[in-house]
């Protein structure tokens, strides 16, 4: 970090999806300087790499209080990791349960790898907070989304890097409906509409079909979770959840 660069306080794992977009807004509401990191691991829904650019730029344009807090973006290419995984996230395979009882979209250790890279980046950027959209309430059952696993990783990263990082997961105990409510609490309808129109969740990378809850194929696991949460939130009267 050069002496002219503002000190970074938080690194957000930012894919351009609904969850990471809400987490970025959450971090911007708390920290004076926030940077983002994204990963190209050969994902089928690579359209998210474009979506993340749009969401970042629109956050800065529409929310002036956050504009000055949003720092640089880092893209890390780890396609070798994606090739090892060989899942429905990186190859043309059906969305189904595997012999282990896990969704075929599960990329073994993906969040652990992402956070390790983010921690190495944070070490160089001077950040202490690593922010991720992991959740163990409404989720697909990925074991590396559990807070227990992240607590263990946090300890390992701090031991291995002689640091005092915090892995922050603001969505960990929230339902998808509550995630929409948190978006409203953070940035009102303007943020809800931005996430609705510009964030990308669909595993198939479908941006052709526009639903009430945004764009997507409508039947992959990610679309089903997003739609379920949106419908529950709307039926509840579109409440606001305080950050």
C-alpha positions as a printed Julia matrix, in Angstrom:
243×3 Matrix{Float64}:
   0.0     0.0     0.0
   1.46    3.35   -0.98
   1.45    6.24    1.47
  -1.05    8.09   -0.73
  -3.66    5.32   -0.64
  -6.39    5.4     2.03
  -6.12    2.6     4.57
  -8.35   -0.35    3.76
 -10.48   -1.58    6.64
 -12.52   -4.39    5.09
 -12.3    -6.77    2.14
 -15.65   -8.04    0.83
 -15.91  -11.31   -1.1
 -17.99   -9.9    -3.93
 -19.49  -12.08   -6.66
 -22.17   -9.68   -7.88
 -24.96  -11.86   -6.5
 -27.76  -10.87   -4.15
 -26.01  -11.95   -0.96
 -22.62  -10.42   -1.67
 -24.26   -7.18   -2.87
 -26.09   -6.85    0.45
 -22.83   -7.65    2.27
 -21.01   -4.94    0.33
 -23.68   -2.4     1.29
 -23.45   -3.63    4.9
 -19.68   -3.14    4.94
 -19.93    0.31    3.34
 -22.35    1.35    6.07
 -19.79    0.37    8.75
 -16.28    0.92    7.46
 -14.48    3.99    6.19
 -12.72    2.16    3.37
 -13.92   -1.05    1.72
 -12.34   -3.01   -1.12
 -13.76   -5.96   -3.01
 -12.34   -9.2    -4.33
 -13.85  -11.47   -6.97
 -12.82  -14.88   -8.25
 -12.79  -16.32  -11.74
 -12.77  -20.05  -11.09
 -14.37  -21.15  -14.37
 -17.93  -20.87  -13.08
 -20.75  -21.6   -15.52
 -22.51  -18.42  -14.47
 -19.56  -16.25  -15.49
 -22.05  -13.49  -16.28
 -21.69  -12.63  -12.59
 -18.26  -11.17  -13.41
 -20.0    -8.49  -15.47
 -22.82   -8.07  -12.96
 -20.37   -7.28  -10.17
 -18.92   -4.38  -12.19
 -22.38   -2.93  -12.71
 -23.42   -3.31   -9.07
 -20.2    -1.68   -7.85
 -20.52    1.28  -10.19
 -24.21    1.75   -9.42
 -23.59    1.64   -5.66
 -21.08    4.46   -6.05
 -23.39    6.44   -8.34
 -26.63    6.09   -6.38
 -25.3     6.27   -2.81
 -23.06    9.28   -2.36
 -22.31    8.48    1.29
 -20.79    5.19    0.17
 -19.0     6.46   -2.91
 -16.02    7.79   -1.01
 -15.75    4.58    1.02
 -15.64    2.19   -1.91
 -12.04    1.41   -2.73
 -10.38   -0.8    -5.3
 -11.55   -4.06   -6.81
  -9.36   -7.14   -7.15
 -10.03  -10.01   -9.56
  -8.18  -13.27   -8.9
  -8.02  -15.99  -11.55
  -8.11  -19.47   -9.99
  -9.45  -21.62  -12.82
  -7.17  -24.47  -11.82
  -9.14  -24.77   -8.59
 -12.43  -24.82  -10.49
 -11.14  -27.58  -12.77
 -10.26  -29.75   -9.79
 -13.76  -29.33   -8.35
 -15.61  -30.72  -11.42
 -19.1   -29.82  -10.19
 -22.31  -28.48  -11.69
 -20.95  -25.0   -10.98
 -18.04  -25.47  -13.37
 -19.23  -28.15  -15.8
 -22.39  -28.99  -17.75
 -23.92  -31.32  -15.18
 -27.39  -31.73  -13.75
 -28.42  -29.98  -10.57
 -28.98  -32.92   -8.23
 -27.9   -34.49   -4.96
 -24.65  -36.42   -5.0
 -23.9   -39.71   -3.28
 -22.72  -37.7    -0.26
 -26.12  -36.02    0.03
 -24.73  -32.66   -1.08
 -25.94  -30.63   -4.07
 -23.93  -31.16   -7.26
 -23.34  -27.38   -7.18
 -21.13  -27.76   -4.11
 -17.53  -26.81   -4.93
 -15.45  -28.5    -2.19
 -13.78  -25.92    0.02
 -14.65  -22.97   -2.22
 -15.37  -20.55    0.61
 -12.26  -21.7     2.47
 -10.14  -21.04   -0.62
 -11.79  -17.67   -1.28
 -11.25  -16.51    2.29
  -7.63  -17.67    2.3
  -6.92  -15.62   -0.81
  -8.85  -12.69    0.66
  -6.82  -12.92    3.85
  -3.55  -12.82    1.9
  -4.84   -9.74    0.11
  -6.02   -8.18    3.37
  -2.57   -8.76    4.87
  -1.07   -6.6     2.13
  -3.84   -4.0     2.19
  -3.93   -3.62    5.97
  -7.55   -4.75    6.35
  -8.75   -6.69    9.38
 -12.32   -7.57    8.37
 -13.1   -10.24    5.76
 -16.78  -10.02    4.85
 -18.65  -12.88    3.17
 -22.26  -13.73    2.37
 -22.21  -17.23    3.86
 -25.48  -18.3     5.46
 -26.65  -21.46    7.19
 -30.37  -20.6     7.38
 -31.79  -20.62    3.84
 -28.94  -22.25    1.93
 -28.01  -25.27   -0.18
 -26.32  -27.23    2.59
 -22.71  -26.43    1.74
 -20.58  -27.4     4.77
 -18.18  -24.47    4.29
 -21.07  -22.04    4.81
 -21.38  -23.03    8.47
 -20.19  -20.6    11.1
 -18.37  -23.43   12.87
 -16.19  -24.01    9.8
 -15.52  -20.29    9.41
 -14.55  -19.92   13.06
 -11.99  -22.7    12.58
 -10.66  -21.04    9.42
 -10.45  -17.66   11.15
  -8.26  -19.18   13.84
  -6.07  -20.93   11.27
  -5.6   -17.76    9.2
  -4.66  -15.73   12.25
  -2.2   -18.37   13.42
  -0.71  -18.84    9.96
  -0.42  -15.13    9.13
   0.22  -13.71   12.63
  -2.84  -11.51   12.2
  -6.1   -10.71   13.95
  -8.57  -11.03   11.08
 -12.31  -11.21   11.67
 -14.46  -13.23    9.26
 -17.73  -11.33    9.32
 -20.91  -13.0     8.01
 -23.84  -10.57    8.36
 -26.27  -12.98    6.65
 -25.36  -16.08    8.64
 -28.6   -16.28   10.67
 -30.92  -14.61    8.16
 -33.49  -16.14    5.85
 -33.54  -15.0     2.23
 -36.61  -12.93    3.04
 -34.67  -11.23    5.82
 -31.8   -10.58    3.4
 -34.19   -8.56    1.24
 -35.37   -6.78    4.38
 -31.77   -5.99    5.33
 -31.16   -4.51    1.88
 -34.1    -2.19    2.46
 -32.8    -1.29    5.91
 -29.41   -0.43    4.48
 -30.4     1.54    1.4
 -34.17    1.69    1.11
 -36.04    0.82   -2.05
 -33.16    2.24   -4.11
 -30.85   -0.55   -2.93
 -33.57   -3.2    -3.24
 -34.19   -2.14   -6.85
 -30.49   -2.11   -7.66
 -30.05   -5.65   -6.34
 -33.26   -6.75   -8.05
 -32.21   -5.48  -11.49
 -28.43   -5.77  -11.56
 -27.27   -8.54   -9.22
 -26.96  -12.05  -10.62
 -27.69  -15.32   -8.8
 -28.75  -17.89  -11.42
 -26.35  -20.83  -11.73
 -27.12  -21.14  -15.43
 -26.15  -17.53  -16.1
 -29.58  -16.75  -17.57
 -30.2   -13.02  -17.96
 -33.0   -13.38  -20.51
 -36.0   -14.05  -18.27
 -37.13  -11.26  -15.9
 -39.14  -12.44  -12.9
 -40.58  -10.5    -9.98
 -37.39  -11.33   -8.04
 -34.95  -10.5   -10.83
 -33.28  -12.34  -13.72
 -32.64  -16.07  -13.93
 -33.71  -19.42  -15.3
 -36.22  -19.84  -12.48
 -35.55  -23.49  -11.68
 -31.93  -23.86  -10.58
 -31.3   -24.03   -6.81
 -30.06  -20.44   -6.64
 -33.12  -19.07   -8.45
 -35.46  -21.11   -6.27
 -33.92  -19.74   -3.07
 -33.98  -16.17   -4.35
 -37.6   -16.46   -5.52
 -38.71  -18.07   -2.27
 -37.13  -15.29   -0.24
 -38.55  -12.53   -2.42
 -42.07  -13.95   -2.27
 -41.93  -14.38    1.5
 -40.65  -10.83    1.93
 -43.35   -9.35   -0.32
 -46.1   -11.37    1.41
 -44.87   -9.98    4.74
 -45.36   -6.46    3.45
 -41.75   -5.74    2.38
 -40.51   -5.02    5.94
 -37.22   -3.31    6.73
 -34.54   -4.98    8.85
 -32.26   -2.61   10.72
 -28.56   -3.26    9.96
